[in-house]
Coordinates of C-alpha atoms and ligand atoms in Angstrom, one line a residue:
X1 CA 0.0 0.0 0.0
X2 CA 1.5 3.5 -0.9
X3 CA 1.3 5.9 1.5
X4 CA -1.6 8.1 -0.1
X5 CA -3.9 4.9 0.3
X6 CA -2.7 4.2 3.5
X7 CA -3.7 8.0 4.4
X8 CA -7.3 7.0 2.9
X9 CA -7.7 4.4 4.9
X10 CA -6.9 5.8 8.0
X11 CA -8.9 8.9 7.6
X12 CA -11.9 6.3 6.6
X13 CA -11.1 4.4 9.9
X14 CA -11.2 7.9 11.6
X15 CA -14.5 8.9 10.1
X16 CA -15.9 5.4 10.6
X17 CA -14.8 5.9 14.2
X18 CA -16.3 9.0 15.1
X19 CA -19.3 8.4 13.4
X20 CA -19.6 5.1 16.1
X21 CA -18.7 8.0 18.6
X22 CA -21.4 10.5 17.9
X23 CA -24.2 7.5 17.5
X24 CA -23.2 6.2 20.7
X25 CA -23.3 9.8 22.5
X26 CA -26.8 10.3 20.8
X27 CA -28.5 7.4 21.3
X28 CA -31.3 7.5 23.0
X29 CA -32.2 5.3 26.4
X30 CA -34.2 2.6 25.5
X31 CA -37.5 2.4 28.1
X32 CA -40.3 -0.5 27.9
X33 CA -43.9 0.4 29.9
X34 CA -45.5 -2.0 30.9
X35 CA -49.2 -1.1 31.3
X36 CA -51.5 -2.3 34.0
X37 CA -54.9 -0.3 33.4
X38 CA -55.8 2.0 36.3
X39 CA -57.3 5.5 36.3
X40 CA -53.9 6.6 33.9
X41 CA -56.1 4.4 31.1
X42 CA -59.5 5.6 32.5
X43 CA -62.6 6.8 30.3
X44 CA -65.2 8.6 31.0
X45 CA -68.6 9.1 29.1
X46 CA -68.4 13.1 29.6
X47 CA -65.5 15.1 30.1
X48 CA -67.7 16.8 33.4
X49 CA -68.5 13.4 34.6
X50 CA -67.5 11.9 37.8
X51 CA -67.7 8.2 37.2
X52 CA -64.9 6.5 35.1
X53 CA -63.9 3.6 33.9
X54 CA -60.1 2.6 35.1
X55 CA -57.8 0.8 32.8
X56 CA -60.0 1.8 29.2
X57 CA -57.3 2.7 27.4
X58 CA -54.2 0.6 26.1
X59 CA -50.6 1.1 26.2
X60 CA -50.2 2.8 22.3
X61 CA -53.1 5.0 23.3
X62 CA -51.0 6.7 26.6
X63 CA -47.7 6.5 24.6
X64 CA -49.3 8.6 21.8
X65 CA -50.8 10.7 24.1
X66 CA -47.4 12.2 25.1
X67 CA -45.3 12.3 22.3
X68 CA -42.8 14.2 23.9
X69 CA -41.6 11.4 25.8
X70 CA -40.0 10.4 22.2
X71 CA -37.5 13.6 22.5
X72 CA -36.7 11.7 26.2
X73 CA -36.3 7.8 25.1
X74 CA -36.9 5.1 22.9
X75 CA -39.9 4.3 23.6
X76 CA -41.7 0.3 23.3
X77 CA -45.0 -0.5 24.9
X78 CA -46.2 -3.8 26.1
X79 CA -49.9 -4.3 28.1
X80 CA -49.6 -6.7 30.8
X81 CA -53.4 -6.6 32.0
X82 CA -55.7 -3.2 31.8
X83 CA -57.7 -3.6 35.3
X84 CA -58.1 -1.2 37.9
X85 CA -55.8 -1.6 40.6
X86 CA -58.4 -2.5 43.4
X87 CA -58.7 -5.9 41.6
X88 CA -54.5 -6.2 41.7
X89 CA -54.0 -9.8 43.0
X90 CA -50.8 -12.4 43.6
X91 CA -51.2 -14.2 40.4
X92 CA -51.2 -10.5 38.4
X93 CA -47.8 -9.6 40.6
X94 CA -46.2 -12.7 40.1
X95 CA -46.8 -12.6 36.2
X96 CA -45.8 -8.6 36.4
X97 CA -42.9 -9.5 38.6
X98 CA -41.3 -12.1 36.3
X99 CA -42.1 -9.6 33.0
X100 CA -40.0 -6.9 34.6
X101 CA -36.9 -9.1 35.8
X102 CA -37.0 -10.5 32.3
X103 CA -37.5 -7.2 30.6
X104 CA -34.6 -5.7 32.3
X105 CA -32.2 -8.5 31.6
X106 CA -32.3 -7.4 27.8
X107 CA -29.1 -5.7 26.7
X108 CA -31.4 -3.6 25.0
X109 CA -33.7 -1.9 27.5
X110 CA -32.3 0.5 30.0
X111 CA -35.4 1.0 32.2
X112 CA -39.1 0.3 32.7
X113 CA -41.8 2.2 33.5
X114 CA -45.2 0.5 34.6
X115 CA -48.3 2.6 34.5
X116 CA -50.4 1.3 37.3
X117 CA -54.1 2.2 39.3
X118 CA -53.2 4.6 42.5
X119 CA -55.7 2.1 44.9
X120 CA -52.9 -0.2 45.3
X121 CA -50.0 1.5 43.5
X122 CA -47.9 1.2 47.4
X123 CA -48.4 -2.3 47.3
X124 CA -47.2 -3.3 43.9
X125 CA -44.5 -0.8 44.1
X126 CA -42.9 -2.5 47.7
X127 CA -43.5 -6.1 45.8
X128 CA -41.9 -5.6 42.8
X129 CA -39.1 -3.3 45.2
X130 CA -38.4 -6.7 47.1
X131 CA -38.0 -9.2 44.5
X132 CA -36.7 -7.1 40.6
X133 CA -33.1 -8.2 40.4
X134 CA -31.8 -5.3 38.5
X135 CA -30.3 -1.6 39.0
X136 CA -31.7 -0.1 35.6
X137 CA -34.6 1.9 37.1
X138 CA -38.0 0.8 37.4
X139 CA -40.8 3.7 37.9
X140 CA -44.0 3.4 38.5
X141 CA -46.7 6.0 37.5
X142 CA -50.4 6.5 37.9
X143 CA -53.0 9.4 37.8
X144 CA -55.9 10.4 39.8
X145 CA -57.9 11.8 36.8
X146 CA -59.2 9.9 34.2
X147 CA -57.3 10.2 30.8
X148 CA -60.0 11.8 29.2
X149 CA -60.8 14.4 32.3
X150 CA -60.4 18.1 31.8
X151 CA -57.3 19.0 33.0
X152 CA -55.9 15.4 32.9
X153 CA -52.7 14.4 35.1
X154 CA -52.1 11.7 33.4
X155 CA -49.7 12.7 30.7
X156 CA -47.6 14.8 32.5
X157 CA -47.2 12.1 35.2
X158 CA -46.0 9.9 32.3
X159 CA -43.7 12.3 30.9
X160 CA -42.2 12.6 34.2
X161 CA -41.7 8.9 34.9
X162 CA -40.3 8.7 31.9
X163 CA -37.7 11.6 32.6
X164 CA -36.9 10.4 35.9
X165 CA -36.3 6.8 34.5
X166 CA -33.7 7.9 32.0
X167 CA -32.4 10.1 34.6
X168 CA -28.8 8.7 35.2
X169 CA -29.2 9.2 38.8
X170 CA -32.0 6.5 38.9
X171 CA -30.2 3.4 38.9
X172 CA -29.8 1.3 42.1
X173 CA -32.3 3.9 43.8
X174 CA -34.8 0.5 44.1
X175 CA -38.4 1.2 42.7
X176 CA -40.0 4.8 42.6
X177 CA -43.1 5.8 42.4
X178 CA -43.6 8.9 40.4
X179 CA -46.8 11.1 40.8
X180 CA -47.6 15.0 40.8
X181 CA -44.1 16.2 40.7
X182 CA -43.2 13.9 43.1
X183 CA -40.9 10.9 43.6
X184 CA -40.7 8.6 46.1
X185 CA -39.1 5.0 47.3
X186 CA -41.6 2.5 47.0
X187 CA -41.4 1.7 50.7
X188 CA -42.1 4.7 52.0
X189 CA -45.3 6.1 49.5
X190 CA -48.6 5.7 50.2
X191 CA -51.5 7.1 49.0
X192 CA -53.4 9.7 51.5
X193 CA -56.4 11.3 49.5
X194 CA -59.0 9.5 47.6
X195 CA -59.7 12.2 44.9
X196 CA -57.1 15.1 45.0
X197 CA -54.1 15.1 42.3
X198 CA -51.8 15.7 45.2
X199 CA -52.7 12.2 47.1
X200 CA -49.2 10.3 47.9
X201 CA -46.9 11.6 50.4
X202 CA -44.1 9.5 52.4
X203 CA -45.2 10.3 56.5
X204 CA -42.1 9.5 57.7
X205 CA -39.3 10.1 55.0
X206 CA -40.4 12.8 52.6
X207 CA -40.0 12.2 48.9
X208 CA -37.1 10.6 47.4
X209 CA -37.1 13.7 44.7
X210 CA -39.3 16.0 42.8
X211 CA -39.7 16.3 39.1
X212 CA -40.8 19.4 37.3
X213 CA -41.4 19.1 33.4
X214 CA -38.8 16.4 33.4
X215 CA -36.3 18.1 35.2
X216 CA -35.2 15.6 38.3
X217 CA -33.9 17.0 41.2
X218 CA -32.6 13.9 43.9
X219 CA -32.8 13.9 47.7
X220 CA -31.5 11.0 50.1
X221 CA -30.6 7.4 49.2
X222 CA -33.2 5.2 51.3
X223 CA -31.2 2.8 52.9
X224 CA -33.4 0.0 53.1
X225 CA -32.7 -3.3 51.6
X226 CA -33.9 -4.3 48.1
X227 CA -33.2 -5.1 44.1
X228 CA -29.9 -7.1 44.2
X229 CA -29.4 -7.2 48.1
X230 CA -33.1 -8.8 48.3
X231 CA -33.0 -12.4 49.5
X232 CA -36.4 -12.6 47.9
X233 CA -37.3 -14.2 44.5
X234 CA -40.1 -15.3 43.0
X235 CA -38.3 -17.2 39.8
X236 CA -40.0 -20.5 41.2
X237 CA -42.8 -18.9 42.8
X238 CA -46.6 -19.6 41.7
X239 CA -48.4 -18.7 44.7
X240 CA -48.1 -16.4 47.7
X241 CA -49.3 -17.5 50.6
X242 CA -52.2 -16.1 52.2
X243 CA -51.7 -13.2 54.3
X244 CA -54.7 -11.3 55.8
X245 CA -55.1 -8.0 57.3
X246 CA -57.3 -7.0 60.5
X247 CA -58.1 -3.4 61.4
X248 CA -58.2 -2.7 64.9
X249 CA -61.0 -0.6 66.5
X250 CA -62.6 -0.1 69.9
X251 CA -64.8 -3.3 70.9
X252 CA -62.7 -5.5 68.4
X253 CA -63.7 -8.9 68.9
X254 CA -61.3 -12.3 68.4
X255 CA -63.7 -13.7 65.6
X256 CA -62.2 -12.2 62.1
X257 CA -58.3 -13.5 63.7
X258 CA -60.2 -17.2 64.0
X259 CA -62.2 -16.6 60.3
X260 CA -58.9 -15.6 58.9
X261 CA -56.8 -18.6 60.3
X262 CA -60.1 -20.8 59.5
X263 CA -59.9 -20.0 55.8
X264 CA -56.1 -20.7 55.2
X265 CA -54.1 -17.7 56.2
X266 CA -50.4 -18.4 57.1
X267 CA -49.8 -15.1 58.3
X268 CA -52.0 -12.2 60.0
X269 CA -50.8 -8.4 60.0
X270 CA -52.6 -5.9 62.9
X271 CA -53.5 -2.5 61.2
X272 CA -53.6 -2.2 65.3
X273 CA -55.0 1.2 67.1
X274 CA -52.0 3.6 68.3
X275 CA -48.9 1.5 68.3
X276 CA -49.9 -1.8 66.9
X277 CA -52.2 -2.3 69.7
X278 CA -56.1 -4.2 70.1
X279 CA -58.2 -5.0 72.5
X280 CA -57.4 -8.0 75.1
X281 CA -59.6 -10.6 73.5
X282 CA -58.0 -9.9 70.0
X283 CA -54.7 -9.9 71.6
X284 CA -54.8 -13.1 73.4
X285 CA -56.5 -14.6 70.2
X286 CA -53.5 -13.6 67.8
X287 CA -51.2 -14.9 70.7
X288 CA -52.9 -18.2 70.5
X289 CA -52.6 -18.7 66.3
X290 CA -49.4 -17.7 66.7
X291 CA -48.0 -20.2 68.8
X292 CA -49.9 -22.7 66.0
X293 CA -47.5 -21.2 64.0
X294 CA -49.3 -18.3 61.9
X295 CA -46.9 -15.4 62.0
X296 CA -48.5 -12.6 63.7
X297 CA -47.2 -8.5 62.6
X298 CA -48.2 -5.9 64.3
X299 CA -48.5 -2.8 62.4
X300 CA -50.9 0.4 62.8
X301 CA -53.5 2.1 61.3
X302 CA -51.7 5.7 61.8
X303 CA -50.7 6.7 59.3
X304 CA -47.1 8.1 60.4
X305 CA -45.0 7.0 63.2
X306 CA -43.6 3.3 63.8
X307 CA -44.8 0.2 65.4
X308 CA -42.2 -0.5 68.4
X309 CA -41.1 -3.9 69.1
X310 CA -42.2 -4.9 72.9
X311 CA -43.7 -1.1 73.3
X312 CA -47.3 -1.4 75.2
X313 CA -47.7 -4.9 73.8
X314 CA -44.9 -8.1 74.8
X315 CA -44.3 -9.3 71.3
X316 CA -41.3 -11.9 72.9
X317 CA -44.0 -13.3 75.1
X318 CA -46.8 -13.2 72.5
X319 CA -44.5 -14.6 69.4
X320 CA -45.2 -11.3 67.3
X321 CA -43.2 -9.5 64.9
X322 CA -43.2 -5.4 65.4
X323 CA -43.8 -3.9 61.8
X324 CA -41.2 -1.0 62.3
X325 CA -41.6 1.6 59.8
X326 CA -44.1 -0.4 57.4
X327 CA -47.8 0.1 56.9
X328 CA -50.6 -2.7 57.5
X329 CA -50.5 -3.0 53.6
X330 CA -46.5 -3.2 53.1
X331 CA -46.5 -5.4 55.9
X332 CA -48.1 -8.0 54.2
X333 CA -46.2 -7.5 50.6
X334 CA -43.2 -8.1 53.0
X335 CA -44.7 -11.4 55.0
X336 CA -45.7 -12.8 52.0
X337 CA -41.9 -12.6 50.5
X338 CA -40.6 -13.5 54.3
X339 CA -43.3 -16.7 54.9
X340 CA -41.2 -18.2 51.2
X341 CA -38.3 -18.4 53.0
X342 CA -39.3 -19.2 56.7
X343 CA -42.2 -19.3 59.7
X344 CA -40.0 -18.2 62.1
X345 CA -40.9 -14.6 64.1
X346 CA -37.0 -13.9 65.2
X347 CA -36.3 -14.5 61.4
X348 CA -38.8 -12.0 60.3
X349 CA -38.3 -9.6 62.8
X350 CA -34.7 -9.1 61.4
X351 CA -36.4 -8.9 57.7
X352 CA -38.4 -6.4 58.9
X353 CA -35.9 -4.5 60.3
X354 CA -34.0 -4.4 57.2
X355 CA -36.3 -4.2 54.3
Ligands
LIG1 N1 -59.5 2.6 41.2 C1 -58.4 3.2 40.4 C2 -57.2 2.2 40.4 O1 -56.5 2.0 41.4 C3 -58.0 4.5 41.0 C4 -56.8 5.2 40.3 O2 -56.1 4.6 39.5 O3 -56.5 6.3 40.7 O4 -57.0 1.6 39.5

């Protein structure tokens, strides 16, 4: 080769390489959302109306709605069910659960984004928190309005997600939930209005960040367990088992604790009155199914504060687990993960403590 086509080549190579370069530095993040139904898809007959239908719309219908989100991402849809979220169940989190780990363990997707009902958005969001096995980001989004209400939040909700999932400050942050400017952890949101746009806060925490037009901004790490530290997994799982909640109130009598353990629960959670607490009857009940070998959590119906281990109620006589900083509704997403793995209250406690 002379040296003037050895020059060519070069300066091809050079080209060739910086045309690699500038793709590379352009391309766009690549973000799957998964689409669960939920007010986000809802319809109503009149824009005016107050009744809706959640989860009418499908997943190419909310993408085009917001095609800004293209200037954002590469965008792919994919509807795992369209229901609203009160009718969320194990068999729909297990099947959502195994999409996303096996989503995210394409080369070619950097993060998911799941549009989701706000009834039960705290509870799908602290599942999928405990068992995705993945740092790429995973947001969840959802909107009090229905898609077609005047004024909807919907879109800009999305849009958001969408931002903060491409943000690179996202990954290993666990599972967010993203909603009216506001980001949170997925085990500290839950939702406190039935009705207003502003209806998720984090009592004890604050947000995990705030999002405005797409710009992120980022406040503490939560430090809880979860993603890759999570000794949790649902790869073999089919079934949860049964966990039932109990609300405490004044006068509460033993006889939903028996109805429960009668119909096949393996674990009870307390949404107890103050600290995790019930009435004597209800109390001694839980302390006799738990020595049977149901695992008994105490948790509270306030809605901020934390249930104390051994506070007003013995839980090392009784056999109970304290619920710390979780809700009556985490609680169980968490005793369903911990009652896989073992029956044992000491076992949990320490689970509880950490996740
Ligand atoms: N019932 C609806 C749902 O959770 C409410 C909403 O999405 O805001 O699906």
């Amino acid at each position: 080769m002379n040296t003037n086509s050895r020059m060519l080549v070069q300066s091809g190579a050079t080209m060739l390489l910086a045309m690699v370069l500038t793709t590379t530095a352009f391309a766009k993040p690549k973000v799957t959302i998964l689409a669960t139904g939920g007010t986000i898809a809802g319809a109503q007959s009149s824009q005016s109306e107050y009744g809706y239908k959640a989860g009418a719309w499908k997943v190419e219908d909310l993408i085009n709605a917001v095609p800004q989100m293209k200037d954002l991402a590469d965008i792919s849809g994919e509807q795992v069910v369209n229901i609203g979220s009160q009718d969320m169940n194990d068999e729909v989190w297990l099947k959502l659960g195994k999409r996303v780990n096996e989503v995210l363990r394409s080369p070619d997707v950097d993060a998911v984004v799941i549009t989701h009902g706000t009834d039960t958005l705290e509870e799908t969001s602290y599942f999928l928190d405990l068992i995705v096995k993945s740092d790429k980001p995973v947001v969840l989004v959802g909107s009090m309005r229905p898609a077609t209400a005047i004024s909807a939040d919907g879109p800009m909700n999305l849009y958001n997600a969408v931002a903060t999932a491409v943000d690179p400050k996202a990954k290993g942050r666990g599972v967010l939930v993203v909603i009216n400017d506001y980001l949170f952890a997925a085990r500290n949101v839950v939702k406190i209005n039935t009705s207003n746009i502003d209806a998720f806060r984090s009592p004890n925490r604050g947000p995990a960040g705030l999002a405005n037009t797409g710009k992120i901004t980022w406040f503490e790490v939560p430090g809880a367990k979860r993603g890759k530290q999570s000794e949790f997994s649902i790869d073999k799982v089919n079934e949860l088992p049964r966990v039932d909640i109990i609300y405490g109130h004044a006068n509460m009598s033993p006889d939903l604790i028996t109805a429960a353990v009668a119909n096949g629960a393996k674990g009870i959670v307390l949404a107890g009155v103050g600290d995790g607490n019930a009435t004597t009857p209800a109390i001694d009940k839980l302390a006799e199914v738990a020595k049977q070998g149901i695992v008994v959590v105490r948790s509270t119906r306030i809605v901020s504060g934390l249930t104390y281990r051994n506070n007003e109620v013995d839980d090392d006589k009784f056999g109970f687990v304290a619920a710390l900083e979780l809700n009556p509704a985490k609680s169980r997403v968490l005793l369903q993960q911990a009652l896989l793995v073992t029956k044992d209250p000491q076992a949990i406690q320490r689970m509880f403590a950490e996740y």
